[in-house]
Amino acid sequence: MTITLGPLLVEAADPAVMESFWTGALGASAHLLKFRSEERPKTVKNRVHLDLYVRDIAPLVDLGARVLAEFPDWVTLADVEGNEFCAFHDPQPDAGPPGRAFAVCTDSDRPEELAAWWAEVVGAEVRAGPDGTPRWLYGASGWESLIWKFVRTDDERVAPNRWQWTLRSSPGVRVDPQGNEFSVWSPGCPSG
């Protein structure tokens, strides 16, 4: 049985400020994110983040983003509360909002294993990442227009994820085989 992915549930010190930033950054696509009051302050790099296509990072900086690092093919930014995200040059720019989400990234020390597990749960096709290993999901139920990238990293897990994906099902909170928390909720139930 395939389960449908819902929005990313984001912990925030000020949910209204975060919602304003991300609505400015993504426009109508900000429905991909839901915000709730944080249970604990941010202390480490997020293990889950968005990848955006952008024409230019300047409008994101004008909204309050900060540049954290620049690479040949992308820029790592932080939103108004310090949550990391990556910006790539948009191969199909339009006159829409400054950013267009194209991927959700999840850090893992065993990304192929986690990608295979989630592919079965959400009915996605597993394809190779840039290193040739099968760790990117395409066509996940609920996130059909997004790539779900499992990113190889050896960072030790020291805090619960501030950004959690949701599954549309019975209410509750669950954990995948590598300790990533995700929320399970019915679309009619409040999310935060």
PDB file of C-alpha atoms in Angstrom:
ATOM      1  CA  MET A   1       0.000   0.000   0.000  1.00  0.00           C
ATOM      2  CA  THR A   2       1.375   3.409  -0.995  1.00  0.00           C
ATOM      3  CA  ILE A   3       1.113   6.216   1.554  1.00  0.00           C
ATOM      4  CA  THR A   4       0.898   9.865   0.449  1.00  0.00           C
ATOM      5  CA  LEU A   5       3.416  12.470   1.601  1.00  0.00           C
ATOM      6  CA  GLY A   6       2.038  15.749   2.925  1.00  0.00           C
ATOM      7  CA  PRO A   7       3.711  19.073   3.694  1.00  0.00           C
ATOM      8  CA  LEU A   8       6.980  19.509   5.545  1.00  0.00           C
ATOM      9  CA  LEU A   9       6.243  20.387   9.160  1.00  0.00           C
ATOM     10  CA  VAL A  10       8.725  23.070  10.245  1.00  0.00           C
ATOM     11  CA  GLU A  11       9.489  24.014  13.848  1.00  0.00           C
ATOM     12  CA  ALA A  12       9.951  27.769  14.224  1.00  0.00           C
ATOM     13  CA  ALA A  13      10.671  30.248  17.003  1.00  0.00           C
ATOM     14  CA  ASP A  14       8.154  32.534  15.261  1.00  0.00           C
ATOM     15  CA  PRO A  15       5.925  30.561  12.879  1.00  0.00           C
ATOM     16  CA  ALA A  16       4.321  33.716  11.421  1.00  0.00           C
ATOM     17  CA  VAL A  17       7.711  35.207  10.489  1.00  0.00           C
ATOM     18  CA  MET A  18       8.815  31.925   8.923  1.00  0.00           C
ATOM     19  CA  GLU A  19       5.561  31.597   6.984  1.00  0.00           C
ATOM     20  CA  SER A  20       5.989  35.158   5.691  1.00  0.00           C
ATOM     21  CA  PHE A  21       9.569  34.473   4.544  1.00  0.00           C
ATOM     22  CA  TRP A  22       8.756  31.214   2.781  1.00  0.00           C
ATOM     23  CA  THR A  23       5.579  32.594   1.175  1.00  0.00           C
ATOM     24  CA  GLY A  24       7.695  35.453  -0.179  1.00  0.00           C
ATOM     25  CA  ALA A  25      10.322  32.982  -1.394  1.00  0.00           C
ATOM     26  CA  LEU A  26       8.023  30.353  -2.944  1.00  0.00           C
ATOM     27  CA  GLY A  27       4.714  32.101  -3.591  1.00  0.00           C
ATOM     28  CA  ALA A  28       1.790  29.673  -3.797  1.00  0.00           C
ATOM     29  CA  SER A  29       4.202  26.727  -3.567  1.00  0.00           C
ATOM     30  CA  ALA A  30       4.734  27.599   0.099  1.00  0.00           C
ATOM     31  CA  HIS A  31       1.805  25.207   0.753  1.00  0.00           C
ATOM     32  CA  LEU A  32       4.567  22.573   0.811  1.00  0.00           C
ATOM     33  CA  LEU A  33       5.449  23.920   4.286  1.00  0.00           C
ATOM     34  CA  LYS A  34       3.445  24.103   7.527  1.00  0.00           C
ATOM     35  CA  PHE A  35       4.858  25.843  10.587  1.00  0.00           C
ATOM     36  CA  ARG A  36       4.509  25.132  14.293  1.00  0.00           C
ATOM     37  CA  SER A  37       6.102  26.532  17.447  1.00  0.00           C
ATOM     38  CA  GLU A  38       9.462  24.989  18.189  1.00  0.00           C
ATOM     39  CA  GLU A  39       9.874  22.426  20.953  1.00  0.00           C
ATOM     40  CA  ARG A  40      13.568  23.344  21.349  1.00  0.00           C
ATOM     41  CA  PRO A  41      15.811  25.988  19.762  1.00  0.00           C
ATOM     42  CA  LYS A  42      17.887  25.207  16.657  1.00  0.00           C
ATOM     43  CA  THR A  43      21.386  24.106  17.682  1.00  0.00           C
ATOM     44  CA  VAL A  44      22.810  22.148  14.723  1.00  0.00           C
ATOM     45  CA  LYS A  45      22.579  21.987  10.918  1.00  0.00           C
ATOM     46  CA  ASN A  46      19.193  20.732   9.780  1.00  0.00           C
ATOM     47  CA  ARG A  47      19.157  17.162   8.498  1.00  0.00           C
ATOM     48  CA  VAL A  48      16.195  17.989   6.202  1.00  0.00           C
ATOM     49  CA  HIS A  49      16.086  20.996   3.860  1.00  0.00           C
ATOM     50  CA  LEU A  50      14.761  22.253   0.521  1.00  0.00           C
ATOM     51  CA  ASP A  51      16.622  22.729  -2.737  1.00  0.00           C
ATOM     52  CA  LEU A  52      15.315  25.659  -4.787  1.00  0.00           C
ATOM     53  CA  TYR A  53      15.746  26.802  -8.351  1.00  0.00           C
ATOM     54  CA  VAL A  54      16.286  30.581  -8.451  1.00  0.00           C
ATOM     55  CA  ARG A  55      16.916  33.230 -11.100  1.00  0.00           C
ATOM     56  CA  ASP A  56      18.961  35.244  -8.607  1.00  0.00           C
ATOM     57  CA  ILE A  57      19.551  34.990  -4.846  1.00  0.00           C
ATOM     58  CA  ALA A  58      19.169  38.760  -4.321  1.00  0.00           C
ATOM     59  CA  PRO A  59      15.360  38.635  -3.786  1.00  0.00           C
ATOM     60  CA  LEU A  60      15.856  35.913  -1.145  1.00  0.00           C
ATOM     61  CA  VAL A  61      18.474  38.033   0.604  1.00  0.00           C
ATOM     62  CA  ASP A  62      16.044  40.978   0.447  1.00  0.00           C
ATOM     63  CA  LEU A  63      13.495  38.763   2.260  1.00  0.00           C
ATOM     64  CA  GLY A  64      16.037  38.101   5.045  1.00  0.00           C
ATOM     65  CA  ALA A  65      18.058  35.085   3.842  1.00  0.00           C
ATOM     66  CA  ARG A  66      21.811  34.963   4.531  1.00  0.00           C
ATOM     67  CA  VAL A  67      24.487  33.443   2.311  1.00  0.00           C
ATOM     68  CA  LEU A  68      26.306  30.655   4.189  1.00  0.00           C
ATOM     69  CA  ALA A  69      28.525  29.223   1.449  1.00  0.00           C
ATOM     70  CA  GLU A  70      29.046  29.530  -2.297  1.00  0.00           C
ATOM     71  CA  PHE A  71      29.899  26.581  -4.527  1.00  0.00           C
ATOM     72  CA  PRO A  72      30.376  26.369  -8.319  1.00  0.00           C
ATOM     73  CA  ASP A  73      26.857  24.987  -8.921  1.00  0.00           C
ATOM     74  CA  TRP A  74      24.843  26.255  -5.940  1.00  0.00           C
ATOM     75  CA  VAL A  75      24.684  28.589  -2.954  1.00  0.00           C
ATOM     76  CA  THR A  76      23.793  27.487   0.563  1.00  0.00           C
ATOM     77  CA  LEU A  77      21.587  30.031   2.309  1.00  0.00           C
ATOM     78  CA  ALA A  78      19.849  30.301   5.672  1.00  0.00           C
ATOM     79  CA  ASP A  79      16.295  31.544   6.095  1.00  0.00           C
ATOM     80  CA  VAL A  80      15.272  34.146   8.698  1.00  0.00           C
ATOM     81  CA  GLU A  81      15.673  31.598  11.529  1.00  0.00           C
ATOM     82  CA  GLY A  82      18.922  30.069  10.294  1.00  0.00           C
ATOM     83  CA  ASN A  83      17.461  27.015   8.528  1.00  0.00           C
ATOM     84  CA  GLU A  84      19.726  25.962   5.697  1.00  0.00           C
ATOM     85  CA  PHE A  85      18.556  25.556   2.096  1.00  0.00           C
ATOM     86  CA  CYS A  86      20.313  25.360  -1.249  1.00  0.00           C
ATOM     87  CA  ALA A  87      19.738  27.581  -4.293  1.00  0.00           C
ATOM     88  CA  PHE A  88      20.583  26.403  -7.830  1.00  0.00           C
ATOM     89  CA  HIS A  89      20.384  28.412 -11.064  1.00  0.00           C
ATOM     90  CA  ASP A  90      16.921  27.909 -12.565  1.00  0.00           C
ATOM     91  CA  PRO A  91      17.164  26.090 -15.918  1.00  0.00           C
ATOM     92  CA  GLN A  92      13.647  27.348 -16.836  1.00  0.00           C
ATOM     93  CA  PRO A  93      13.320  30.812 -15.267  1.00  0.00           C
ATOM     94  CA  ASP A  94       9.972  32.563 -15.285  1.00  0.00           C
ATOM     95  CA  ALA A  95       8.506  35.707 -13.765  1.00  0.00           C
ATOM     96  CA  GLY A  96       7.130  33.868 -10.737  1.00  0.00           C
ATOM     97  CA  PRO A  97       8.333  34.011  -7.131  1.00  0.00           C
ATOM     98  CA  PRO A  98      12.081  34.172  -6.353  1.00  0.00           C
ATOM     99  CA  GLY A  99      12.368  30.442  -5.694  1.00  0.00           C
ATOM    100  CA  ARG A 100      10.905  27.191  -6.942  1.00  0.00           C
ATOM    101  CA  ALA A 101      11.253  24.109  -4.729  1.00  0.00           C
ATOM    102  CA  PHE A 102      12.440  21.106  -6.717  1.00  0.00           C
ATOM    103  CA  ALA A 103      13.830  18.771  -4.037  1.00  0.00           C
ATOM    104  CA  VAL A 104      13.640  17.784  -0.394  1.00  0.00           C
ATOM    105  CA  CYS A 105      17.028  16.677   0.959  1.00  0.00           C
ATOM    106  CA  THR A 106      17.488  14.310   3.894  1.00  0.00           C
ATOM    107  CA  ASP A 107      20.918  13.634   5.399  1.00  0.00           C
ATOM    108  CA  SER A 108      21.807   9.999   6.025  1.00  0.00           C
ATOM    109  CA  ASP A 109      24.898   7.928   6.682  1.00  0.00           C
ATOM    110  CA  ARG A 110      23.251   5.104   4.671  1.00  0.00           C
ATOM    111  CA  PRO A 111      21.253   6.954   1.976  1.00  0.00           C
ATOM    112  CA  GLU A 112      20.742   3.995  -0.377  1.00  0.00           C
ATOM    113  CA  GLU A 113      19.160   1.948   2.399  1.00  0.00           C
ATOM    114  CA  LEU A 114      16.863   4.783   3.495  1.00  0.00           C
ATOM    115  CA  ALA A 115      15.881   5.652  -0.086  1.00  0.00           C
ATOM    116  CA  ALA A 116      14.893   2.032  -0.755  1.00  0.00           C
ATOM    117  CA  TRP A 117      12.810   1.890   2.425  1.00  0.00           C
ATOM    118  CA  TRP A 118      10.956   5.135   1.684  1.00  0.00           C
ATOM    119  CA  ALA A 119      10.489   4.289  -2.011  1.00  0.00           C
ATOM    120  CA  GLU A 120       8.424   1.290  -1.023  1.00  0.00           C
ATOM    121  CA  VAL A 121       6.354   3.307   1.483  1.00  0.00           C
ATOM    122  CA  VAL A 122       5.535   6.211  -0.883  1.00  0.00           C
ATOM    123  CA  GLY A 123       5.535   4.365  -4.220  1.00  0.00           C
ATOM    124  CA  ALA A 124       8.543   6.202  -5.669  1.00  0.00           C
ATOM    125  CA  GLU A 125      11.095   5.221  -8.282  1.00  0.00           C
ATOM    126  CA  VAL A 126      14.682   5.079  -6.991  1.00  0.00           C
ATOM    127  CA  ARG A 127      17.283   6.609  -9.309  1.00  0.00           C
ATOM    128  CA  ALA A 128      20.984   7.286  -8.989  1.00  0.00           C
ATOM    129  CA  GLY A 129      22.316  10.460  -7.417  1.00  0.00           C
ATOM    130  CA  PRO A 130      25.313  12.239  -8.979  1.00  0.00           C
ATOM    131  CA  ASP A 131      27.704   9.678  -7.460  1.00  0.00           C
ATOM    132  CA  GLY A 132      25.899   6.837  -9.270  1.00  0.00           C
ATOM    133  CA  THR A 133      24.324   5.335  -6.127  1.00  0.00           C
ATOM    134  CA  PRO A 134      20.549   4.703  -5.965  1.00  0.00           C
ATOM    135  CA  ARG A 135      19.434   7.334  -3.458  1.00  0.00           C
ATOM    136  CA  TRP A 136      17.116   9.839  -5.186  1.00  0.00           C
ATOM    137  CA  LEU A 137      13.349   9.249  -5.271  1.00  0.00           C
ATOM    138  CA  TYR A 138      11.108  10.368  -8.129  1.00  0.00           C
ATOM    139  CA  GLY A 139       7.302  10.336  -8.277  1.00  0.00           C
ATOM    140  CA  ALA A 140       6.701   9.890  -4.552  1.00  0.00           C
ATOM    141  CA  SER A 141       2.973   9.954  -3.812  1.00  0.00           C
ATOM    142  CA  GLY A 142       2.097  13.514  -2.760  1.00  0.00           C
ATOM    143  CA  TRP A 143       5.478  14.906  -3.892  1.00  0.00           C
ATOM    144  CA  GLU A 144       5.232  13.977  -7.571  1.00  0.00           C
ATOM    145  CA  SER A 145       6.864  17.250  -8.671  1.00  0.00           C
ATOM    146  CA  LEU A 146       9.752  16.960  -6.187  1.00  0.00           C
ATOM    147  CA  ILE A 147      12.887  14.853  -6.025  1.00  0.00           C
ATOM    148  CA  TRP A 148      13.497  13.379  -2.574  1.00  0.00           C
ATOM    149  CA  LYS A 149      17.289  13.326  -2.255  1.00  0.00           C
ATOM    150  CA  PHE A 150      18.969  11.239   0.423  1.00  0.00           C
ATOM    151  CA  VAL A 151      22.311  12.976   0.933  1.00  0.00           C
ATOM    152  CA  ARG A 152      25.336  11.081   2.171  1.00  0.00           C
ATOM    153  CA  THR A 153      26.650  12.648   5.378  1.00  0.00           C
ATOM    154  CA  ASP A 154      28.332  11.228   8.426  1.00  0.00           C
ATOM    155  CA  ASP A 155      27.068  13.940  10.778  1.00  0.00           C
ATOM    156  CA  GLU A 156      26.110  12.477  14.116  1.00  0.00           C
ATOM    157  CA  ARG A 157      22.410  12.824  14.932  1.00  0.00           C
ATOM    158  CA  VAL A 158      22.351  14.988  18.072  1.00  0.00           C
ATOM    159  CA  ALA A 159      18.851  16.508  17.964  1.00  0.00           C
ATOM    160  CA  PRO A 160      15.439  15.663  16.523  1.00  0.00           C
ATOM    161  CA  ASN A 161      14.702  16.991  13.026  1.00  0.00           C
ATOM    162  CA  ARG A 162      13.279  20.536  12.990  1.00  0.00           C
ATOM    163  CA  TRP A 163      11.883  19.875   9.501  1.00  0.00           C
ATOM    164  CA  GLN A 164       9.775  16.708   9.267  1.00  0.00           C
ATOM    165  CA  TRP A 165       7.877  15.274   6.357  1.00  0.00           C
ATOM    166  CA  THR A 166       4.301  14.259   6.982  1.00  0.00           C
ATOM    167  CA  LEU A 167       2.303  11.294   5.771  1.00  0.00           C
ATOM    168  CA  ARG A 168      -1.422  11.598   5.181  1.00  0.00           C
ATOM    169  CA  SER A 169      -2.870   8.844   7.364  1.00  0.00           C
ATOM    170  CA  SER A 170      -3.974   8.358  10.972  1.00  0.00           C
ATOM    171  CA  PRO A 171      -2.642  10.951  13.458  1.00  0.00           C
ATOM    172  CA  GLY A 172       0.578  10.238  15.355  1.00  0.00           C
ATOM    173  CA  VAL A 173       4.333  10.557  15.151  1.00  0.00           C
ATOM    174  CA  ARG A 174       6.598   7.841  13.816  1.00  0.00           C
ATOM    175  CA  VAL A 175      10.310   7.228  13.201  1.00  0.00           C
ATOM    176  CA  ASP A 176      11.916   5.620  10.128  1.00  0.00           C
ATOM    177  CA  PRO A 177      14.698   2.988  10.361  1.00  0.00           C
ATOM    178  CA  GLN A 178      17.390   5.682  10.701  1.00  0.00           C
ATOM    179  CA  GLY A 179      15.662   7.716  13.418  1.00  0.00           C
ATOM    180  CA  ASN A 180      14.118  10.471  11.269  1.00  0.00           C
ATOM    181  CA  GLU A 181      10.902  11.632  12.891  1.00  0.00           C
ATOM    182  CA  PHE A 182       7.875  12.237  10.699  1.00  0.00           C
ATOM    183  CA  SER A 183       4.317  13.194  11.547  1.00  0.00           C
ATOM    184  CA  VAL A 184       1.309  11.192  10.468  1.00  0.00           C
ATOM    185  CA  TRP A 185      -1.928  13.133  10.273  1.00  0.00           C
ATOM    186  CA  SER A 186      -5.265  13.240   8.565  1.00  0.00           C
ATOM    187  CA  PRO A 187      -5.696  16.243   6.231  1.00  0.00           C
ATOM    188  CA  GLY A 188      -8.608  17.503   8.376  1.00  0.00           C
ATOM    189  CA  CYS A 189      -6.578  17.463  11.597  1.00  0.00           C
ATOM    190  CA  PRO A 190      -4.632  20.506  12.785  1.00  0.00           C
ATOM    191  CA  SER A 191      -0.901  20.175  12.026  1.00  0.00           C
ATOM    192  CA  GLY A 192       0.608  22.167  14.780  1.00  0.00           C
TER     193      GLY A 192
END
